[in-house]
Amino acid sequence: MRNLDRKLVAGNWKMNLLRQDAQWLMAEIIGMLADEESRDVRVAIIPSFVHIGALAQQASADKRFGIGAQNCSDKISGAYTGEVSASMINSVGGKYIIIGHSERRAYFNESNEQLLNKTKLTLSEKLTPIFCCGELLADRNSENYFEIVKQQLTNSLFELSVDDFKNTVIAYEPVWAIGTGLTASPDQAQEMHAFIRKLVADKYGADIADQTTILYGGSCNEKNAKELFSLPDVDGGLIGGAALKSRSFIEIIKALP
Ligand code: 13P
C-alpha cells in the first residue's frame, strides 16, 4: 500500500548560483508553487551553505518548503576550520542535510564512519538526513550493483537505532546517471528501490520500510519524472541540473502522483 506521506522532491543546487540568482530562483519557485495551492507536497531546496539562512526566510510562509544543506561536519563543534556543523545549519533555518552524496564520497573520500556520524548529528538536531547511495558504472556493468548499495547502507545508515532511522530519507543515485543525461530505466529504478525497501524491512521491519521515503536521483527531469514517480517504490526525486530551472523543477514537483 503506497504511503502518500513518503513523497518528496528535493533540488540539490550543488555549487551553483550567487546570492541574487539563488534568491531569484527561489522567488520563482515559490511563485509557481503558490499557483498550485491545492498540491500538498514536500519540497526541499538545497543551496550552498551560504544561502540557507536567506532562503529559509524567503520560503518561510509556505510550509511545503524546507531548505537544506548539501553536507555537514562529522564533528559537533570546535577547532575544525572551514567546517559547518549540523547545529549551525539548524540555527539558520535548515531542515534537511544531504549525507554521502557520490560527489562527496568520490572527491572528499568520505568514509562510512564519517557518514554515520554526520547522519547522527543531523538527527540529533531534529533535521532530516537525505542519505545517498548508488553504484558506479563499473559496478553496474559487472552486475555488482546490489551488493554495493547493500554495503553502503549496512556499513553506515543501518547502524542507526530504529527511532533514528525512521526519520531518515534514502536517495538512490546511480553515479553513472548523475549529470550524464543517462537515466535509470523504470525497470532499473524500481528493481533497486524495491531491493532497498526490502533491506530496510529486513533490518527495521515492514512497517518502517513502508514509511521510508526512497528518492531517485540521476538525470531526472520534467520529461521522465512522471514515469519514475509512478513506480511503486519511488517516492520522489533528488534533482540536480533540472532543479536550477524553475519551470522544469515545478513540472517535476507536479509529476508526483
Ligand atoms: P542531475 O539531476 O544533474 O543528474 O544530478 C543528480 C544529483 O546528483 C542530485 O543530487
PDB file of C-alpha atoms and ligand atoms in Angstrom:
ATOM      1  CA  MET A   1       0.000   0.000   0.000  1.00  0.00           C
ATOM      2  CA  ARG A   2       1.519   3.316  -1.055  1.00  0.00           C
ATOM      3  CA  ASN A   3       2.028   5.805   1.753  1.00  0.00           C
ATOM      4  CA  LEU A   4       1.406   9.297   0.383  1.00  0.00           C
ATOM      5  CA  ASP A   5       3.371  10.992   3.181  1.00  0.00           C
ATOM      6  CA  ARG A   6       6.507   9.474   1.724  1.00  0.00           C
ATOM      7  CA  LYS A   7       6.511  11.837  -1.240  1.00  0.00           C
ATOM      8  CA  LEU A   8       9.288  14.433  -1.549  1.00  0.00           C
ATOM      9  CA  VAL A   9      11.054  16.358  -4.292  1.00  0.00           C
ATOM     10  CA  ALA A  10      14.461  17.808  -3.387  1.00  0.00           C
ATOM     11  CA  GLY A  11      16.509  20.168  -5.540  1.00  0.00           C
ATOM     12  CA  ASN A  12      20.263  19.893  -4.991  1.00  0.00           C
ATOM     13  CA  TRP A  13      21.712  23.125  -6.357  1.00  0.00           C
ATOM     14  CA  LYS A  14      25.304  21.900  -5.843  1.00  0.00           C
ATOM     15  CA  MET A  15      27.967  24.649  -6.108  1.00  0.00           C
ATOM     16  CA  ASN A  16      25.868  26.943  -8.296  1.00  0.00           C
ATOM     17  CA  LEU A  17      24.225  30.382  -8.019  1.00  0.00           C
ATOM     18  CA  LEU A  18      25.402  33.585  -6.406  1.00  0.00           C
ATOM     19  CA  ARG A  19      23.148  35.113  -3.776  1.00  0.00           C
ATOM     20  CA  GLN A  20      20.948  37.210  -6.027  1.00  0.00           C
ATOM     21  CA  ASP A  21      20.457  34.396  -8.563  1.00  0.00           C
ATOM     22  CA  ALA A  22      19.648  31.982  -5.738  1.00  0.00           C
ATOM     23  CA  GLN A  23      17.011  34.365  -4.380  1.00  0.00           C
ATOM     24  CA  TRP A  24      15.562  34.921  -7.838  1.00  0.00           C
ATOM     25  CA  LEU A  25      15.242  31.206  -8.457  1.00  0.00           C
ATOM     26  CA  MET A  26      13.703  30.682  -5.008  1.00  0.00           C
ATOM     27  CA  ALA A  27      11.215  33.502  -5.657  1.00  0.00           C
ATOM     28  CA  GLU A  28      10.221  31.976  -8.998  1.00  0.00           C
ATOM     29  CA  ILE A  29       9.718  28.537  -7.470  1.00  0.00           C
ATOM     30  CA  ILE A  30       7.679  29.974  -4.567  1.00  0.00           C
ATOM     31  CA  GLY A  31       5.524  31.942  -7.021  1.00  0.00           C
ATOM     32  CA  MET A  32       4.896  28.966  -9.276  1.00  0.00           C
ATOM     33  CA  LEU A  33       4.050  26.637  -6.404  1.00  0.00           C
ATOM     34  CA  ALA A  34       1.690  29.263  -4.981  1.00  0.00           C
ATOM     35  CA  ASP A  35      -0.350  28.797  -8.171  1.00  0.00           C
ATOM     36  CA  GLU A  36      -0.606  25.116  -7.253  1.00  0.00           C
ATOM     37  CA  GLU A  37      -2.236  25.758  -3.908  1.00  0.00           C
ATOM     38  CA  SER A  38      -4.128  22.503  -3.805  1.00  0.00           C
ATOM     39  CA  ARG A  39      -0.967  20.465  -4.150  1.00  0.00           C
ATOM     40  CA  ASP A  40       0.011  19.005  -0.809  1.00  0.00           C
ATOM     41  CA  VAL A  41       3.696  18.248  -1.405  1.00  0.00           C
ATOM     42  CA  ARG A  42       7.022  18.350   0.415  1.00  0.00           C
ATOM     43  CA  VAL A  43       9.740  20.251  -1.434  1.00  0.00           C
ATOM     44  CA  ALA A  44      13.349  20.570  -0.265  1.00  0.00           C
ATOM     45  CA  ILE A  45      15.581  23.276  -1.718  1.00  0.00           C
ATOM     46  CA  ILE A  46      19.234  22.600  -1.056  1.00  0.00           C
ATOM     47  CA  PRO A  47      21.524  25.519  -1.949  1.00  0.00           C
ATOM     48  CA  SER A  48      25.080  26.292  -0.894  1.00  0.00           C
ATOM     49  CA  PHE A  49      25.535  26.732   2.868  1.00  0.00           C
ATOM     50  CA  VAL A  50      25.876  30.492   2.495  1.00  0.00           C
ATOM     51  CA  HIS A  51      22.341  30.894   1.081  1.00  0.00           C
ATOM     52  CA  ILE A  52      20.466  28.681   3.550  1.00  0.00           C
ATOM     53  CA  GLY A  53      19.523  31.433   6.012  1.00  0.00           C
ATOM     54  CA  ALA A  54      18.251  33.837   3.364  1.00  0.00           C
ATOM     55  CA  LEU A  55      16.257  31.182   1.501  1.00  0.00           C
ATOM     56  CA  ALA A  56      14.779  29.780   4.714  1.00  0.00           C
ATOM     57  CA  GLN A  57      13.408  33.236   5.492  1.00  0.00           C
ATOM     58  CA  GLN A  58      12.219  33.735   1.948  1.00  0.00           C
ATOM     59  CA  ALA A  59      10.285  30.448   1.897  1.00  0.00           C
ATOM     60  CA  SER A  60       9.023  30.565   5.484  1.00  0.00           C
ATOM     61  CA  ALA A  61       5.410  31.444   4.620  1.00  0.00           C
ATOM     62  CA  ASP A  62       4.840  28.278   2.569  1.00  0.00           C
ATOM     63  CA  LYS A  63       5.078  25.217   4.783  1.00  0.00           C
ATOM     64  CA  ARG A  64       5.567  22.937   1.788  1.00  0.00           C
ATOM     65  CA  PHE A  65       9.173  24.149   1.520  1.00  0.00           C
ATOM     66  CA  GLY A  66      12.131  23.110   3.619  1.00  0.00           C
ATOM     67  CA  ILE A  67      15.620  24.449   2.948  1.00  0.00           C
ATOM     68  CA  GLY A  68      18.624  22.203   3.437  1.00  0.00           C
ATOM     69  CA  ALA A  69      22.381  21.749   3.247  1.00  0.00           C
ATOM     70  CA  GLN A  70      24.460  19.594   0.927  1.00  0.00           C
ATOM     71  CA  ASN A  71      26.774  18.371   3.676  1.00  0.00           C
ATOM     72  CA  CYS A  72      27.702  18.906   7.313  1.00  0.00           C
ATOM     73  CA  SER A  73      30.675  18.228   9.529  1.00  0.00           C
ATOM     74  CA  ASP A  74      31.031  14.884  11.273  1.00  0.00           C
ATOM     75  CA  LYS A  75      32.110  16.809  14.390  1.00  0.00           C
ATOM     76  CA  ILE A  76      29.839  18.615  16.855  1.00  0.00           C
ATOM     77  CA  SER A  77      31.890  21.841  17.110  1.00  0.00           C
ATOM     78  CA  GLY A  78      35.373  23.106  17.772  1.00  0.00           C
ATOM     79  CA  ALA A  79      38.682  23.725  16.004  1.00  0.00           C
ATOM     80  CA  TYR A  80      37.782  22.411  12.536  1.00  0.00           C
ATOM     81  CA  THR A  81      38.469  25.402  10.323  1.00  0.00           C
ATOM     82  CA  GLY A  82      36.140  25.614   7.350  1.00  0.00           C
ATOM     83  CA  GLU A  83      33.623  23.066   8.598  1.00  0.00           C
ATOM     84  CA  VAL A  84      29.899  23.670   9.125  1.00  0.00           C
ATOM     85  CA  SER A  85      28.012  21.814  11.855  1.00  0.00           C
ATOM     86  CA  ALA A  86      24.512  20.382  11.776  1.00  0.00           C
ATOM     87  CA  SER A  87      23.592  22.690  14.662  1.00  0.00           C
ATOM     88  CA  MET A  88      24.693  25.752  12.636  1.00  0.00           C
ATOM     89  CA  ILE A  89      22.520  24.609   9.739  1.00  0.00           C
ATOM     90  CA  ASN A  90      19.622  24.214  12.160  1.00  0.00           C
ATOM     91  CA  SER A  91      20.264  27.653  13.656  1.00  0.00           C
ATOM     92  CA  VAL A  92      19.766  29.406  10.300  1.00  0.00           C
ATOM     93  CA  GLY A  93      16.572  27.523   9.478  1.00  0.00           C
ATOM     94  CA  GLY A  94      17.825  24.461   7.585  1.00  0.00           C
ATOM     95  CA  LYS A  95      15.583  21.373   7.709  1.00  0.00           C
ATOM     96  CA  TYR A  96      17.413  18.786   5.591  1.00  0.00           C
ATOM     97  CA  ILE A  97      21.035  17.690   5.162  1.00  0.00           C
ATOM     98  CA  ILE A  98      22.268  15.582   2.260  1.00  0.00           C
ATOM     99  CA  ILE A  99      24.700  12.960   3.552  1.00  0.00           C
ATOM    100  CA  GLY A 100      27.122  10.948   1.423  1.00  0.00           C
ATOM    101  CA  HIS A 101      26.374  12.371  -1.997  1.00  0.00           C
ATOM    102  CA  SER A 102      28.510  10.488  -4.526  1.00  0.00           C
ATOM    103  CA  GLU A 103      30.433  13.677  -5.324  1.00  0.00           C
ATOM    104  CA  ARG A 104      31.459  13.923  -1.667  1.00  0.00           C
ATOM    105  CA  ARG A 105      32.250  10.216  -1.457  1.00  0.00           C
ATOM    106  CA  ALA A 106      34.415  10.481  -4.594  1.00  0.00           C
ATOM    107  CA  TYR A 107      36.137  13.874  -4.221  1.00  0.00           C
ATOM    108  CA  PHE A 108      36.329  14.139  -0.429  1.00  0.00           C
ATOM    109  CA  ASN A 109      36.817  10.458   0.415  1.00  0.00           C
ATOM    110  CA  GLU A 110      34.047  10.377   2.988  1.00  0.00           C
ATOM    111  CA  SER A 111      34.099   7.143   4.958  1.00  0.00           C
ATOM    112  CA  ASN A 112      31.176   5.099   6.214  1.00  0.00           C
ATOM    113  CA  GLU A 113      32.059   6.078   9.764  1.00  0.00           C
ATOM    114  CA  GLN A 114      32.014   9.794   8.934  1.00  0.00           C
ATOM    115  CA  LEU A 115      28.699   9.412   7.120  1.00  0.00           C
ATOM    116  CA  LEU A 116      27.187   7.669  10.121  1.00  0.00           C
ATOM    117  CA  ASN A 117      28.406  10.467  12.412  1.00  0.00           C
ATOM    118  CA  LYS A 118      27.005  13.126  10.096  1.00  0.00           C
ATOM    119  CA  THR A 119      23.676  11.308   9.996  1.00  0.00           C
ATOM    120  CA  LYS A 120      23.535  11.034  13.788  1.00  0.00           C
ATOM    121  CA  LEU A 121      24.391  14.721  14.250  1.00  0.00           C
ATOM    122  CA  THR A 122      21.731  15.681  11.708  1.00  0.00           C
ATOM    123  CA  LEU A 123      19.150  13.629  13.584  1.00  0.00           C
ATOM    124  CA  SER A 124      20.236  14.991  16.961  1.00  0.00           C
ATOM    125  CA  GLU A 125      19.285  18.445  15.626  1.00  0.00           C
ATOM    126  CA  LYS A 126      15.892  17.029  14.556  1.00  0.00           C
ATOM    127  CA  LEU A 127      16.747  17.667  10.913  1.00  0.00           C
ATOM    128  CA  THR A 128      16.112  15.158   8.126  1.00  0.00           C
ATOM    129  CA  PRO A 129      19.131  13.417   6.605  1.00  0.00           C
ATOM    130  CA  ILE A 130      18.883  12.547   2.923  1.00  0.00           C
ATOM    131  CA  PHE A 131      21.314   9.642   2.829  1.00  0.00           C
ATOM    132  CA  CYS A 132      22.661   8.916  -0.659  1.00  0.00           C
ATOM    133  CA  CYS A 133      23.714   5.579  -2.094  1.00  0.00           C
ATOM    134  CA  GLY A 134      24.382   4.333  -5.610  1.00  0.00           C
ATOM    135  CA  GLU A 135      26.790   2.341  -7.724  1.00  0.00           C
ATOM    136  CA  LEU A 136      29.433   3.326 -10.289  1.00  0.00           C
ATOM    137  CA  LEU A 137      29.091   2.377 -13.943  1.00  0.00           C
ATOM    138  CA  ALA A 138      31.728  -0.339 -13.463  1.00  0.00           C
ATOM    139  CA  ASP A 139      29.609  -1.870 -10.681  1.00  0.00           C
ATOM    140  CA  ARG A 140      26.533  -1.801 -12.896  1.00  0.00           C
ATOM    141  CA  ASN A 141      28.415  -3.406 -15.796  1.00  0.00           C
ATOM    142  CA  SER A 142      29.865  -6.112 -13.576  1.00  0.00           C
ATOM    143  CA  GLU A 143      26.401  -6.735 -12.093  1.00  0.00           C
ATOM    144  CA  ASN A 144      27.717  -5.897  -8.649  1.00  0.00           C
ATOM    145  CA  TYR A 145      25.264  -3.073  -8.018  1.00  0.00           C
ATOM    146  CA  PHE A 146      23.002  -4.694  -5.450  1.00  0.00           C
ATOM    147  CA  GLU A 147      25.992  -5.634  -3.322  1.00  0.00           C
ATOM    148  CA  ILE A 148      27.487  -2.118  -3.493  1.00  0.00           C
ATOM    149  CA  VAL A 149      24.285  -0.422  -2.416  1.00  0.00           C
ATOM    150  CA  LYS A 150      23.735  -3.008   0.317  1.00  0.00           C
ATOM    151  CA  GLN A 151      27.223  -2.302   1.689  1.00  0.00           C
ATOM    152  CA  GLN A 152      26.727   1.471   1.578  1.00  0.00           C
ATOM    153  CA  LEU A 153      23.586   1.096   3.676  1.00  0.00           C
ATOM    154  CA  THR A 154      24.583  -1.688   6.050  1.00  0.00           C
ATOM    155  CA  ASN A 155      28.051  -0.288   6.844  1.00  0.00           C
ATOM    156  CA  SER A 156      26.682   3.108   7.783  1.00  0.00           C
ATOM    157  CA  LEU A 157      22.995   4.004   7.852  1.00  0.00           C
ATOM    158  CA  PHE A 158      21.811   0.706   9.289  1.00  0.00           C
ATOM    159  CA  GLU A 159      23.871   1.317  12.436  1.00  0.00           C
ATOM    160  CA  LEU A 160      21.104   3.723  13.466  1.00  0.00           C
ATOM    161  CA  SER A 161      18.531   2.793  16.065  1.00  0.00           C
ATOM    162  CA  VAL A 162      15.024   2.277  14.765  1.00  0.00           C
ATOM    163  CA  ASP A 163      13.880   5.586  16.278  1.00  0.00           C
ATOM    164  CA  ASP A 164      16.604   7.455  14.417  1.00  0.00           C
ATOM    165  CA  PHE A 165      16.252   5.505  11.200  1.00  0.00           C
ATOM    166  CA  LYS A 166      12.564   6.266  10.799  1.00  0.00           C
ATOM    167  CA  ASN A 167      13.346   9.978  10.375  1.00  0.00           C
ATOM    168  CA  THR A 168      15.800   9.341   7.550  1.00  0.00           C
ATOM    169  CA  VAL A 169      15.264   9.698   3.796  1.00  0.00           C
ATOM    170  CA  ILE A 170      17.241   7.486   1.396  1.00  0.00           C
ATOM    171  CA  ALA A 171      18.217   8.680  -2.084  1.00  0.00           C
ATOM    172  CA  TYR A 172      19.303   6.139  -4.685  1.00  0.00           C
ATOM    173  CA  GLU A 173      21.538   7.918  -7.177  1.00  0.00           C
ATOM    174  CA  PRO A 174      23.334   5.640  -9.640  1.00  0.00           C
ATOM    175  CA  VAL A 175      26.591   7.513 -10.236  1.00  0.00           C
ATOM    176  CA  TRP A 176      26.509   6.775 -13.976  1.00  0.00           C
ATOM    177  CA  ALA A 177      23.217   8.684 -14.224  1.00  0.00           C
ATOM    178  CA  ILE A 178      24.326  11.863 -12.413  1.00  0.00           C
ATOM    179  CA  GLY A 179      24.738  14.797 -14.753  1.00  0.00           C
ATOM    180  CA  THR A 180      25.145  12.474 -17.724  1.00  0.00           C
ATOM    181  CA  GLY A 181      21.686  12.592 -19.287  1.00  0.00           C
ATOM    182  CA  LEU A 182      21.519   8.819 -18.756  1.00  0.00           C
ATOM    183  CA  THR A 183      18.586   7.941 -16.519  1.00  0.00           C
ATOM    184  CA  ALA A 184      17.968   4.591 -14.905  1.00  0.00           C
ATOM    185  CA  SER A 185      15.172   2.897 -16.825  1.00  0.00           C
ATOM    186  CA  PRO A 186      11.924   2.462 -14.902  1.00  0.00           C
ATOM    187  CA  ASP A 187      12.753  -1.236 -14.513  1.00  0.00           C
ATOM    188  CA  GLN A 188      16.242  -0.486 -13.185  1.00  0.00           C
ATOM    189  CA  ALA A 189      14.946   2.144 -10.756  1.00  0.00           C
ATOM    190  CA  GLN A 190      12.045   0.061  -9.456  1.00  0.00           C
ATOM    191  CA  GLU A 191      14.239  -3.025  -9.044  1.00  0.00           C
ATOM    192  CA  MET A 192      16.783  -1.137  -6.926  1.00  0.00           C
ATOM    193  CA  HIS A 193      14.204   0.784  -4.910  1.00  0.00           C
ATOM    194  CA  ALA A 194      12.349  -2.449  -4.100  1.00  0.00           C
ATOM    195  CA  PHE A 195      15.682  -4.007  -3.113  1.00  0.00           C
ATOM    196  CA  ILE A 196      16.457  -1.088  -0.783  1.00  0.00           C
ATOM    197  CA  ARG A 197      12.990  -1.255   0.772  1.00  0.00           C
ATOM    198  CA  LYS A 198      13.473  -4.982   1.358  1.00  0.00           C
ATOM    199  CA  LEU A 199      16.825  -4.282   3.084  1.00  0.00           C
ATOM    200  CA  VAL A 200      15.064  -1.755   5.315  1.00  0.00           C
ATOM    201  CA  ALA A 201      12.287  -4.269   6.057  1.00  0.00           C
ATOM    202  CA  ASP A 202      14.798  -6.982   6.962  1.00  0.00           C
ATOM    203  CA  LYS A 203      16.619  -4.614   9.306  1.00  0.00           C
ATOM    204  CA  TYR A 204      13.835  -2.471  10.792  1.00  0.00           C
ATOM    205  CA  GLY A 205      10.590  -4.281   9.955  1.00  0.00           C
ATOM    206  CA  ALA A 206       7.911  -3.996   7.292  1.00  0.00           C
ATOM    207  CA  ASP A 207       6.056  -1.049   8.848  1.00  0.00           C
ATOM    208  CA  ILE A 208       9.158   1.151   8.936  1.00  0.00           C
ATOM    209  CA  ALA A 209      10.063   0.068   5.393  1.00  0.00           C
ATOM    210  CA  ASP A 210       6.601   1.014   4.208  1.00  0.00           C
ATOM    211  CA  GLN A 211       7.007   4.517   5.651  1.00  0.00           C
ATOM    212  CA  THR A 212      10.554   5.124   4.380  1.00  0.00           C
ATOM    213  CA  THR A 213      10.975   7.752   1.672  1.00  0.00           C
ATOM    214  CA  ILE A 214      13.255   6.482  -1.096  1.00  0.00           C
ATOM    215  CA  LEU A 215      14.108   9.105  -3.718  1.00  0.00           C
ATOM    216  CA  TYR A 216      15.558   8.546  -7.176  1.00  0.00           C
ATOM    217  CA  GLY A 217      18.322  10.850  -8.447  1.00  0.00           C
ATOM    218  CA  GLY A 218      20.306  10.966 -11.675  1.00  0.00           C
ATOM    219  CA  SER A 219      19.261  12.962 -14.745  1.00  0.00           C
ATOM    220  CA  CYS A 220      15.687  13.123 -13.506  1.00  0.00           C
ATOM    221  CA  ASN A 221      13.875  15.865 -15.416  1.00  0.00           C
ATOM    222  CA  GLU A 222      10.432  17.124 -16.374  1.00  0.00           C
ATOM    223  CA  LYS A 223      10.204  14.554 -19.193  1.00  0.00           C
ATOM    224  CA  ASN A 224      10.966  11.381 -17.262  1.00  0.00           C
ATOM    225  CA  ALA A 225       9.776  12.317 -13.744  1.00  0.00           C
ATOM    226  CA  LYS A 226       6.174  11.195 -14.196  1.00  0.00           C
ATOM    227  CA  GLU A 227       7.108   7.690 -15.230  1.00  0.00           C
ATOM    228  CA  LEU A 228       9.753   7.354 -12.491  1.00  0.00           C
ATOM    229  CA  PHE A 229       7.489   8.762  -9.762  1.00  0.00           C
ATOM    230  CA  SER A 230       4.673   6.406 -10.709  1.00  0.00           C
ATOM    231  CA  LEU A 231       6.794   3.376  -9.778  1.00  0.00           C
ATOM    232  CA  PRO A 232       5.581   1.726  -6.570  1.00  0.00           C
ATOM    233  CA  ASP A 233       8.854   2.124  -4.649  1.00  0.00           C
ATOM    234  CA  VAL A 234       9.966   5.530  -5.978  1.00  0.00           C
ATOM    235  CA  ASP A 235       8.736   8.285  -3.651  1.00  0.00           C
ATOM    236  CA  GLY A 236      10.074  11.315  -5.484  1.00  0.00           C
ATOM    237  CA  GLY A 237      13.403  12.650  -6.646  1.00  0.00           C
ATOM    238  CA  LEU A 238      16.704  14.269  -5.735  1.00  0.00           C
ATOM    239  CA  ILE A 239      17.177  16.613  -8.657  1.00  0.00           C
ATOM    240  CA  GLY A 240      20.415  18.268  -9.805  1.00  0.00           C
ATOM    241  CA  GLY A 241      20.579  20.145 -13.108  1.00  0.00           C
ATOM    242  CA  ALA A 242      16.814  20.364 -13.648  1.00  0.00           C
ATOM    243  CA  ALA A 243      16.364  21.953 -10.204  1.00  0.00           C
ATOM    244  CA  LEU A 244      18.216  25.051 -11.448  1.00  0.00           C
ATOM    245  CA  LYS A 245      15.385  25.885 -13.886  1.00  0.00           C
ATOM    246  CA  SER A 246      12.186  26.945 -12.157  1.00  0.00           C
ATOM    247  CA  ARG A 247       9.813  25.673 -14.841  1.00  0.00           C
ATOM    248  CA  SER A 248      11.495  22.271 -15.079  1.00  0.00           C
ATOM    249  CA  PHE A 249      11.563  21.945 -11.305  1.00  0.00           C
ATOM    250  CA  ILE A 250       7.886  22.823 -10.931  1.00  0.00           C
ATOM    251  CA  GLU A 251       6.959  20.313 -13.640  1.00  0.00           C
ATOM    252  CA  ILE A 252       8.940  17.689 -11.706  1.00  0.00           C
ATOM    253  CA  ILE A 253       7.054  18.570  -8.498  1.00  0.00           C
ATOM    254  CA  LYS A 254       3.781  18.305 -10.397  1.00  0.00           C
ATOM    255  CA  ALA A 255       4.833  14.863 -11.637  1.00  0.00           C
ATOM    256  CA  LEU A 256       4.392  13.468  -8.117  1.00  0.00           C
ATOM    257  CA  PRO A 257       1.279  11.294  -8.213  1.00  0.00           C
TER     258      PRO A 257
HETATM  259  P1  13P B   1      21.479  15.502 -12.028  1.00  0.00           P
HETATM  260  O1  13P B   1      19.972  15.598 -11.841  1.00  0.00           O
HETATM  261  O2  13P B   1      22.075  16.751 -12.584  1.00  0.00           O
HETATM  262  O3  13P B   1      21.857  14.264 -12.764  1.00  0.00           O
HETATM  263  O4  13P B   1      22.106  15.374 -10.553  1.00  0.00           O
HETATM  264  C1  13P B   1      21.565  14.467  -9.671  1.00  0.00           C
HETATM  265  C2  13P B   1      22.169  14.683  -8.341  1.00  0.00           C
HETATM  266  O5  13P B   1      23.360  14.474  -8.143  1.00  0.00           O
HETATM  267  C3  13P B   1      21.309  15.199  -7.269  1.00  0.00           C
HETATM  268  O6  13P B   1      21.902  15.086  -6.025  1.00  0.00           O
END
